[in-house]
Amino acid sequence: MNFTSQILQGIPNELPTKKTYPKNANSAPKRKDILSLEEKKLAIKNALRYFPKKWHKVLSQEFANELKEFGRIYMFRFKPDYKIYARNISEYPANSTQAAAIMLMIQNNLNPDVAQHPEELITYGGNGAVFQNWAQYLLVMQYLATMTDEQTLHLYSGHPMGLFPSSKNAPRVVVTNGMVIPNYSKPNDWEKMNALGVSQYGQMTAGSFMYIGPQGIVHGTTITVMNAFRKFLKKNENPNGKIFLTAGLGGMSGAQPKAGNIAGCITICAEINPKAAKKRHQQGWVDILIDDIDVLVKRTLEAQKNKDIVSIAFIGNIVDVWERFDKENIFIHIGSDQTSLHIPLTGGYYPVDLSFDESNILIKENPELFKEKVQESLRRQVNSINKHTKKGTYFFDYGNAFLLEASRAGAAIMAENNIDFKYPSYVQDILGPMCFDYGFGPFRWVCASGKQEDLDKTDEIAAQVLQEIMENAPEEIQLQMQDNITWIKNAKANKMVVGSKARILYADAEGRIKIAKAFNDAIANNEIGAVILGRDHHDVSGTDSPFRETSNIYDGSKFTADMAIHNVIGDSFRGATWVSIHNGGGVGWGEVINGGFGMLLDGTKEAEEKLKNMLFYDVNNGIARRSWARNDEAIFAIKREMERTPNLKITLPNLVEENLLNNLF
């Protein structure tokens, strides 16, 4: 059967031959054996729902074996034989071009060059899943291939509930992931529900089909590292020969070393999984691989002496690096961590003094001992970080729940008031006041043709639009504008494309709308093919995350999630092609609510109206919330927007003199 026939078939008519799990695959961590005997039976019963009764005897034993071996039922037998990657949009069988665009993005998320654990349908973050199993993938692709522009596909944590009648103006797909009752949103609840096949962790852009490989994180990381050095260094001093020490090349991508190279420093990134480190090196995201800490010390000292711009992946544990650099008195200028600490006990963080393989065995065979080892390691890491910061190192939490998990481990991470953390989140210090409050966030697009010339043309269009906006932009956002113009002009040279022909930059509502309209005009004029718009959930409006995206909200509302919920609802009736809302993306199950969208630009007037309406709300919803929290930059931004947009009326805060409050109680 050809590609089209396999897509249209959905669940096969004949039982496929059983597949052998690939020996060299970068497999996901084996999950906890958390289900009772009755729950295991229920998990099998749930899985068999997808298949005819005549297959149940064979598949029940097979799925039971998968549950024993992996802690999940992935249904490997049903993985399709065709290659999975982002094809030209015209190659997808579809009655709806919008649906074809979604098929393209799903396949990009599952492309082995892009996905972290493609066999298990996991895109990044150790557990950021597109679907729970291969049956869901087959059914979703079949639904998308056969649906019309007057139907909407509803996905419940990867499961296609079905096609419902709607309208041309409605989203083609509505996605929810992990949206459980709040009192059942602890890590073990996720383990149990995921093992039962009833809920999944969609991360941010994994379960919303908008991941574009490490590039998607590189831009924000570059902005963060550049501004971290700006905070640390004297004016006009450059980062050459200065050290950025961090960890994590697997679950959260290879963004950090590439960003460090663009920022112009020495980046040292520890990664315990050799396969992950080697993959990033082969893909060009890191310059040098070192697996001996003595060699690392020597190479670092050489780089400092020569003022090199270089990125080094150390195959080993980050705790060893922090401790050894302290002993050698190697000064670390900027420090952070980007291991997958949203899942610290299931492969997101590996403890010092245990090998990668030893840890994986312990996760499955003795999870309580593994937890002790993880927490001991976090305490050691924090102790060493504290020694470095006393010497002048600038350390920040990179939104991976490092400070949160370290505090839960009893590490010396709390401030003197024993309420706040000793170190800031990067959103508190950098992205919040400098970007999000002004409306700047990660706008991204994918060229649906898959052609390099289309990507080149969109880069050129975006740079021109930003340059025109900057000419009349206020002083408050000149730095953001210039950083993004520099970024987009150098984007191709930095070779960041993996998978789909995609690009990302930070823009505010004005920038996003004008760039999108210019793309739509170019499509209408046959200069480029269709373009798919989206963004990271890590943005101005899409995410309520008290330890990351909304960590610079100080009015007591940072633990509320109204903004993210309003965002997904508001986008859905303003023109989004698909919308998503998730529990847990980025910092862990139960810690955040986050949402995203996708939008197809096809050159029509309808697309132009949709992009203007939806992109405006998608950004300004968040600025309005941030201004109500009394953030000065957001108050400036929303007042400026109201001056430009007469129909926008936002409730502004009346500021209170602090001395009025001093003697009230």
XYZ file of C-alpha atoms in Angstrom:
665
model
C 0.000 0.000 0.000
C 1.213 3.517 -0.773
C 1.311 6.431 1.671
C -2.131 7.748 0.746
C -3.791 4.339 1.071
C -2.239 3.732 4.480
C -3.415 7.117 5.757
C -6.958 6.595 4.518
C -7.091 3.082 5.947
C -6.663 4.129 9.593
C -6.691 0.957 11.701
C -5.619 -1.790 9.231
C -8.140 -4.302 7.942
C -5.677 -7.133 8.532
C -3.610 -7.582 11.688
C -0.083 -6.301 10.894
C 2.958 -8.441 11.547
C 4.414 -7.895 14.991
C 7.356 -5.482 14.970
C 10.626 -5.807 16.861
C 11.582 -2.784 18.936
C 14.630 -1.152 17.234
C 17.851 -2.027 19.069
C 19.546 1.357 18.646
C 16.487 3.489 19.378
C 16.734 6.229 21.993
C 13.997 4.670 24.092
C 11.933 6.503 26.689
C 12.594 5.712 30.356
C 10.692 2.683 31.610
C 7.777 3.977 33.631
C 6.773 2.993 37.135
C 4.977 -0.276 37.775
C 2.165 1.637 39.472
C -1.049 -0.191 38.559
C -2.799 -2.769 40.733
C -3.737 -6.136 39.209
C -7.284 -4.938 38.508
C -5.988 -1.684 37.010
C -3.645 -3.620 34.708
C -6.614 -5.589 33.435
C -8.436 -2.305 32.904
C -5.455 -0.919 30.949
C -5.602 -3.933 28.591
C -9.359 -3.588 28.270
C -8.951 0.101 27.436
C -6.284 -0.615 24.800
C -8.313 -3.332 23.081
C -11.163 -0.859 22.456
C -9.387 0.264 19.304
C -9.419 -3.178 17.646
C -11.876 -5.831 16.423
C -12.708 -8.661 18.796
C -11.018 -11.297 16.620
C -7.615 -9.735 17.425
C -8.137 -9.450 21.180
C -6.581 -12.765 22.200
C -3.304 -12.051 20.402
C -3.149 -8.380 21.307
C -4.099 -8.835 24.982
C -0.945 -10.847 25.656
C 1.173 -8.514 23.535
C -0.114 -5.396 25.289
C 0.354 -7.059 28.685
C 4.005 -7.667 27.771
C 4.426 -4.018 26.735
C 2.895 -2.898 30.013
C 5.340 -5.118 31.923
C 8.380 -4.047 29.899
C 7.711 -0.345 29.363
C 5.081 0.570 31.936
C 2.902 1.732 29.013
C 1.022 0.245 26.073
C 2.464 1.859 22.939
C 1.097 -0.664 20.388
C 4.383 -0.920 18.445
C 2.815 -3.440 16.056
C 0.686 -0.658 14.574
C 3.434 1.833 13.851
C 3.178 2.537 10.083
C 5.915 1.369 7.720
C 6.213 4.642 5.807
C 8.742 7.297 6.824
C 7.361 9.930 9.158
C 8.427 13.494 8.372
C 6.910 16.811 7.262
C 6.024 16.296 3.604
C 4.914 18.981 1.158
C 1.331 19.814 2.122
C 0.127 18.705 -1.321
C 1.232 15.111 -0.614
C -1.340 14.580 2.141
C -4.696 13.092 1.156
C -7.261 15.593 2.439
C -10.606 17.235 1.732
C -9.519 20.200 3.870
C -6.232 22.050 3.307
C -6.362 23.107 6.961
C -6.495 19.445 7.993
C -3.548 18.665 5.696
C -1.535 21.369 7.467
C -2.217 19.673 10.793
C -1.153 16.294 9.385
C 2.111 17.884 8.267
C 2.776 19.266 11.738
C 1.940 15.975 13.477
C 4.404 14.139 11.268
C 7.058 16.769 11.927
C 6.669 16.232 15.677
C 7.184 12.476 15.203
C 10.063 12.689 12.720
C 12.968 10.673 14.248
C 15.306 13.587 13.470
C 13.081 15.842 15.570
C 11.512 13.626 18.239
C 13.364 12.541 21.384
C 11.688 9.122 21.687
C 9.875 8.604 18.357
C 9.000 4.938 18.954
C 6.983 5.985 22.008
C 5.477 9.038 20.216
C 7.366 11.384 22.567
C 8.684 14.598 21.047
C 10.703 16.125 23.895
C 10.984 16.568 27.642
C 11.146 12.844 28.426
C 7.360 12.511 28.378
C 6.005 15.184 26.030
C 3.729 13.020 23.890
C 1.887 13.624 20.635
C -0.269 10.541 21.201
C -0.377 7.765 23.790
C -0.189 4.943 21.256
C 0.036 4.196 17.544
C -3.666 3.372 17.200
C -4.491 6.965 18.122
C -2.053 8.223 15.488
C -3.621 6.051 12.773
C -7.160 7.132 13.619
C -6.301 10.836 13.867
C -4.553 10.825 10.481
C -7.555 9.040 8.934
C -9.995 11.556 10.444
C -7.907 14.478 9.220
C -7.706 12.997 5.722
C -11.471 12.589 5.437
C -12.872 15.605 7.326
C -14.292 18.745 5.709
C -14.051 22.437 6.614
C -17.403 22.109 8.358
C -16.221 19.535 10.909
C -14.024 19.707 14.018
C -11.948 16.835 15.387
C -11.826 16.715 19.194
C -8.811 15.063 20.830
C -8.852 13.985 24.479
C -5.191 13.457 25.483
C -4.352 11.943 22.111
C -7.600 10.011 21.765
C -9.758 11.091 18.801
C -13.238 11.345 20.276
C -14.510 11.993 16.785
C -15.585 14.473 14.122
C -18.375 16.850 15.086
C -20.326 19.193 12.789
C -19.122 22.798 13.149
C -18.481 25.652 10.705
C -15.788 27.019 8.409
C -14.884 29.604 11.053
C -14.386 26.994 13.807
C -11.044 25.329 14.535
C -10.480 22.095 12.621
C -9.018 20.447 15.736
C -9.427 21.078 19.462
C -6.756 19.436 21.632
C -6.664 18.858 25.379
C -3.884 17.050 27.204
C -3.820 16.022 30.858
C -6.819 18.131 31.802
C -7.665 16.225 34.971
C -9.597 17.253 38.075
C -7.205 19.430 40.168
C -7.119 17.117 43.186
C -5.891 14.331 40.884
C -2.986 16.231 39.384
C -0.022 14.855 41.319
C 2.854 13.052 39.522
C 1.642 9.602 40.538
C -1.822 10.460 39.225
C -0.264 11.097 35.825
C 1.683 7.842 35.986
C -1.483 5.907 36.749
C -3.748 7.617 34.211
C -1.139 7.434 31.477
C -0.579 3.726 32.160
C -4.356 3.208 31.971
C -4.361 4.962 28.597
C -6.770 7.718 29.634
C -4.543 10.821 29.887
C -1.185 12.064 28.668
C 1.396 14.787 29.202
C 1.533 16.935 26.072
C 4.421 19.135 27.270
C 3.937 22.438 25.467
C 4.408 22.103 21.705
C 4.550 18.276 21.583
C 0.858 17.587 22.131
C -0.146 20.715 20.220
C 1.784 19.733 17.046
C 3.899 22.891 16.986
C 7.407 21.655 17.906
C 10.049 22.722 15.378
C 13.094 21.023 16.861
C 15.749 22.716 18.983
C 15.397 25.932 16.957
C 12.105 26.536 18.732
C 13.963 26.999 21.997
C 17.227 28.431 20.637
C 15.863 31.912 20.045
C 14.480 32.411 23.554
C 17.624 30.852 24.987
C 19.786 33.207 22.934
C 17.806 36.240 24.120
C 18.094 34.979 27.705
C 21.842 34.284 27.586
C 22.611 37.582 25.842
C 20.671 39.536 28.451
C 22.108 37.511 31.325
C 25.559 38.598 30.194
C 24.308 42.172 29.775
C 23.203 42.120 33.414
C 26.513 40.644 34.516
C 29.086 42.415 32.367
C 30.114 46.047 32.160
C 28.654 48.143 29.352
C 30.239 47.308 25.965
C 32.066 44.279 27.473
C 31.492 41.178 25.349
C 31.036 37.555 26.518
C 34.096 36.169 24.661
C 35.980 33.803 26.951
C 33.221 33.948 29.571
C 31.592 30.695 30.768
C 27.942 29.676 30.602
C 27.578 26.389 32.529
C 24.390 24.368 32.265
C 23.001 20.853 31.771
C 20.601 18.965 29.529
C 20.915 18.127 25.825
C 18.252 15.458 25.526
C 14.811 16.125 26.903
C 14.747 19.892 26.430
C 16.653 19.927 23.111
C 20.112 21.141 22.110
C 19.273 24.820 22.308
C 21.762 25.925 24.939
C 25.108 25.303 23.179
C 23.837 26.801 19.919
C 22.505 29.850 21.803
C 25.824 30.206 23.596
C 27.662 30.232 20.279
C 25.346 32.923 18.934
C 25.744 34.961 22.146
C 29.536 34.606 21.826
C 30.599 32.779 25.004
C 32.026 29.435 26.148
C 29.126 27.065 26.738
C 29.598 23.895 28.771
C 26.550 21.644 28.834
C 26.557 18.379 30.768
C 24.451 15.488 29.452
C 24.375 12.069 31.131
C 22.837 10.219 28.153
C 25.593 9.523 25.586
C 23.078 8.945 22.776
C 21.468 12.330 23.344
C 24.825 14.138 23.435
C 26.073 12.388 20.293
C 22.820 13.126 18.446
C 23.105 16.857 19.180
C 26.772 16.811 18.119
C 25.943 15.029 14.851
C 23.165 17.540 14.182
C 25.585 20.432 14.682
C 24.059 21.841 17.850
C 27.272 21.476 19.867
C 30.899 21.812 18.744
C 32.856 19.376 20.916
C 32.141 16.143 22.803
C 34.186 15.351 25.946
C 33.618 12.419 28.297
C 36.606 12.901 30.636
C 36.372 15.633 33.255
C 40.151 16.150 33.322
C 40.048 16.836 29.587
C 37.082 19.158 30.159
C 39.033 21.204 32.699
C 42.018 21.504 30.369
C 39.884 22.459 27.346
C 37.928 25.027 29.364
C 41.094 26.749 30.592
C 42.384 26.880 26.995
C 39.104 28.386 25.801
C 39.239 31.036 28.524
C 42.824 31.913 27.690
C 42.085 32.182 23.955
C 38.705 33.892 24.487
C 37.084 31.213 22.352
C 33.478 31.078 21.256
C 32.851 27.363 21.617
C 30.248 24.912 22.904
C 31.261 21.749 24.741
C 29.034 18.800 25.588
C 30.349 16.944 28.629
C 29.047 13.379 28.698
C 28.681 13.073 32.432
C 26.920 14.507 35.446
C 26.526 18.262 35.935
C 27.155 17.971 39.694
C 30.679 16.720 39.002
C 31.329 19.778 36.838
C 30.065 22.299 39.395
C 32.165 20.659 42.126
C 35.304 20.209 40.037
C 35.224 23.785 38.716
C 34.961 25.002 42.307
C 37.985 22.916 43.270
C 39.965 24.180 40.238
C 38.783 27.749 40.911
C 37.412 28.082 37.372
C 35.125 31.099 37.444
C 31.646 30.539 36.030
C 30.076 33.766 34.820
C 26.545 32.518 34.075
C 25.021 29.327 35.465
C 21.736 27.516 34.989
C 20.208 24.069 34.405
C 17.857 22.649 31.782
C 17.467 19.022 32.713
C 13.884 17.719 32.640
C 13.188 18.311 36.314
C 9.454 18.367 35.699
C 9.867 14.553 35.853
C 12.790 14.187 38.298
C 12.014 10.599 39.298
C 11.340 9.066 35.896
C 14.421 9.958 33.872
C 14.299 13.736 33.833
C 17.241 14.135 36.228
C 20.044 11.641 36.876
C 21.827 11.591 40.239
C 25.562 12.003 40.626
C 27.651 8.879 41.375
C 25.310 6.630 39.354
C 25.766 5.855 35.667
C 22.999 6.424 33.152
C 22.298 2.679 32.908
C 22.451 2.138 36.679
C 19.931 4.934 37.164
C 17.518 3.495 34.625
C 17.583 0.132 36.391
C 16.984 1.801 39.759
C 14.044 3.849 38.409
C 12.191 0.632 37.679
C 13.444 -1.712 40.426
C 13.760 0.595 43.430
C 12.019 3.958 42.812
C 12.196 4.998 46.473
C 15.977 4.597 46.574
C 16.215 6.435 43.262
C 14.228 9.316 44.754
C 16.669 9.484 47.673
C 19.610 9.561 45.245
C 18.000 12.335 43.158
C 17.314 14.500 46.174
C 20.803 13.934 47.582
C 22.241 14.934 44.199
C 20.125 18.105 44.078
C 21.368 19.079 47.531
C 24.979 18.582 46.407
C 24.392 20.558 43.221
C 22.867 23.482 45.116
C 25.682 23.461 47.681
C 28.211 23.774 44.887
C 26.198 26.453 43.066
C 26.051 28.441 46.318
C 29.847 28.338 46.540
C 30.131 29.692 42.997
C 27.582 32.461 43.489
C 29.531 33.657 46.527
C 32.421 34.174 44.098
C 30.164 36.237 41.823
C 28.450 33.742 39.495
C 25.026 34.842 38.213
C 22.714 31.813 38.531
C 19.104 31.666 37.382
C 16.407 29.023 37.144
C 15.727 28.190 33.517
C 12.096 27.258 33.982
C 12.711 23.519 34.331
C 11.550 23.392 37.983
C 15.145 23.215 39.266
C 14.552 25.538 42.213
C 11.196 23.950 43.001
C 12.539 20.383 43.057
C 15.689 21.446 44.903
C 13.514 23.032 47.596
C 11.473 19.831 47.863
C 14.741 17.955 48.315
C 15.683 20.188 51.265
C 18.507 21.966 49.445
C 19.825 25.312 50.697
C 17.912 27.184 48.027
C 15.549 29.441 50.000
C 15.908 33.158 50.613
C 16.146 34.551 54.151
C 12.345 34.945 54.380
C 12.036 31.170 53.769
C 9.270 31.899 51.257
C 11.074 32.940 48.084
C 13.900 31.183 46.296
C 17.440 32.463 46.660
C 17.834 32.711 42.878
C 15.484 34.247 40.300
C 13.632 32.606 37.476
C 14.893 33.823 34.117
C 11.373 35.178 33.504
C 11.550 37.279 36.672
C 14.902 38.783 35.752
C 14.904 38.781 31.963
C 12.049 37.585 29.755
C 9.203 38.895 31.922
C 10.089 42.588 32.223
C 12.083 42.781 28.975
C 9.831 40.772 26.646
C 6.530 39.333 27.883
C 5.285 42.507 29.563
C 5.844 44.397 26.312
C 4.091 41.657 24.330
C 7.216 40.103 22.806
C 7.119 36.323 22.555
C 8.015 33.315 20.385
C 6.191 33.693 17.068
C 6.958 30.849 14.648
C 6.058 29.699 11.168
C 6.475 26.641 8.955
C 6.657 26.677 5.151
C 4.108 24.043 4.126
C 5.869 23.444 0.804
C 9.001 22.189 2.555
C 11.059 24.338 0.168
C 14.213 26.152 1.285
C 13.479 29.022 -1.094
C 10.154 29.628 0.661
C 11.909 29.776 4.035
C 14.517 32.160 2.641
C 11.774 34.420 1.296
C 9.890 34.444 4.622
C 13.119 35.316 6.454
C 13.575 38.238 4.077
C 9.953 39.396 4.514
C 10.127 39.172 8.329
C 13.407 41.129 8.484
C 11.996 43.867 6.265
C 8.809 44.186 8.313
C 10.720 44.394 11.599
C 13.085 46.998 10.167
C 10.124 49.165 9.109
C 8.457 48.851 12.528
C 11.688 49.703 14.357
C 11.970 53.061 12.603
C 9.009 54.388 14.608
C 9.170 52.112 17.660
C 9.449 53.711 21.119
C 12.744 53.588 22.991
C 11.372 50.979 25.435
C 11.317 48.251 22.767
C 14.258 49.263 20.557
C 16.554 46.619 22.095
C 14.036 43.823 21.509
C 13.513 44.952 17.924
C 17.236 45.101 17.166
C 17.957 41.708 18.753
C 15.279 40.106 16.577
C 16.381 41.824 13.384
C 19.916 40.589 14.027
C 18.547 37.119 14.774
C 16.458 36.748 11.619
C 19.210 38.082 9.351
C 21.603 35.430 10.695
C 19.076 32.612 11.081
C 19.986 30.691 7.928
C 23.726 30.938 8.587
C 23.247 29.423 12.052
C 21.802 26.245 10.450
C 18.999 25.633 12.914
C 16.464 23.809 10.758
C 15.722 20.235 11.774
C 12.667 18.656 10.171
C 10.190 21.160 8.746
C 11.317 24.385 7.066
C 10.515 26.485 10.113
C 11.576 29.733 11.732
C 11.021 31.542 15.018
C 11.531 35.062 16.297
C 10.204 37.217 19.132
C 7.612 39.807 18.107
C 4.774 41.753 19.677
C 1.208 41.878 18.301
C 2.092 44.569 15.760
C 5.072 42.584 14.511
C 3.228 39.266 14.339
C 0.246 40.724 12.482
C 2.333 42.659 9.967
C 4.657 39.714 9.289
C 1.707 37.327 8.917
C -0.126 39.703 6.562
C 3.025 40.079 4.442
C 3.278 36.281 4.250
C -0.381 36.010 3.243
C 0.109 38.642 0.530
C 3.163 36.765 -0.784
C 1.108 33.550 -0.915
C -1.680 35.339 -2.785
C 0.907 36.602 -5.294
C 2.325 33.064 -5.755
C 5.719 34.147 -4.410
C 5.659 31.386 -1.754
C 3.479 28.422 -0.819
C 1.154 28.187 2.171
C 2.535 29.054 5.627
C 1.527 27.606 8.998
C 1.696 30.044 11.918
C 2.086 29.119 15.558
C 4.045 29.924 18.674
C 5.603 28.314 21.683
C 3.233 28.096 24.659
C 6.059 29.853 26.514
C 4.618 33.230 25.656
C 2.883 36.398 26.762
C -0.638 35.000 27.122
C -0.754 31.259 26.578
C 0.643 29.994 29.865
C -0.079 30.393 33.565
C 3.020 29.010 35.270
C 3.868 30.476 38.696
C 7.512 29.375 38.610
C 8.159 30.361 35.009
C 5.974 32.328 32.553
C 4.035 34.178 35.247
C 6.763 34.256 37.893
C 6.929 38.055 37.602
C 3.247 38.401 38.603
C 3.209 39.804 42.161
C -0.456 40.575 42.886
C -1.165 37.113 44.326
C -2.714 35.757 41.117
C 0.230 33.768 39.818
C -1.372 30.468 40.892
C -4.539 31.194 38.887
C -5.027 29.979 35.302
C -7.706 32.306 33.929
C -5.355 33.802 31.346
C -4.458 30.504 29.659
C -8.065 29.305 29.596
C -9.350 32.592 28.165
C -6.536 32.494 25.621
C -7.476 29.142 24.136
C -11.189 29.975 24.099
C -10.554 33.437 22.642
C -8.246 32.121 19.909
C -10.731 29.389 18.962
C -13.482 31.741 17.810
C -11.164 34.377 16.360
C -9.766 32.220 13.573
C -7.252 29.613 14.800
C -6.996 26.504 12.626
C -6.420 24.423 15.747
C -6.151 25.145 19.461
C -4.766 23.235 22.442
C -4.782 23.441 26.226
C -2.550 21.333 28.468
C -1.827 20.583 32.096
C 1.834 20.414 32.994
C 3.919 21.711 30.106
C 7.472 22.739 30.859
C 7.605 22.551 34.642
C 5.528 19.515 35.504
C 2.109 17.934 35.884
C -0.077 20.009 38.199
C 2.313 22.991 38.123
C 1.044 24.870 35.034
C -1.778 25.294 32.515
C -0.637 26.173 29.009
C -2.163 26.547 25.574
C -1.234 27.014 21.943
C -2.633 27.405 18.447
C -1.896 26.773 14.792
C -3.113 28.841 11.836
C -2.895 28.150 8.112
C -2.238 31.103 5.813
C -3.444 30.338 2.288
C -3.423 33.789 0.669
C -7.160 34.404 1.028
C -8.949 37.454 2.422
C -10.509 35.153 5.036
C -7.026 34.217 6.277
C -6.098 37.908 6.486
C -9.126 38.712 8.635
C -8.462 35.736 10.898
C -4.787 36.543 11.439
C -5.526 40.170 12.345
C -8.272 39.258 14.788
C -6.665 36.242 16.436
C -3.037 37.354 16.701
C -4.129 40.665 18.244
C -6.056 38.898 21.004
C -3.485 36.141 21.451
C -0.915 38.715 22.606
C -2.961 41.470 24.211
C -4.898 39.134 26.487
C -1.629 38.520 28.334
C -0.495 42.140 28.346
C -3.855 43.111 29.874
C -3.450 40.533 32.659
C 0.137 41.629 33.302
C -0.867 45.295 33.409
C -3.598 44.501 35.994
C -0.829 42.909 38.086
C 0.757 46.401 38.099
C 3.746 45.516 35.899
C 5.050 48.882 34.680
C 6.160 47.639 31.268
C 2.789 45.994 30.625
C 0.895 49.142 31.678
C 2.985 51.082 29.147
C 2.317 48.485 26.430
C -1.446 48.198 26.927
C -1.905 51.990 27.093
C 0.019 52.282 23.816
C -2.170 49.602 22.253
C -5.392 51.295 23.379
C -4.229 54.517 21.734
C -3.770 52.635 18.453
C -6.909 50.482 18.735
C -10.094 52.412 19.683
C -12.127 49.195 20.187
C -9.712 47.989 22.886
C -10.835 49.013 26.388
C -8.777 47.521 29.231
C -9.328 47.905 32.974
C -6.211 49.629 34.313
C -5.004 49.477 37.935
C -4.938 52.502 40.198
C -1.547 52.419 41.886
C -1.378 52.652 45.684
C 1.192 54.527 47.764
C 3.019 51.972 49.930
C 3.085 54.233 53.008
C -0.727 54.082 53.189
C -0.473 50.380 54.038
C 2.183 50.469 56.727
C 0.049 51.021 59.841
C -3.246 49.436 58.838
C -2.833 46.168 60.772
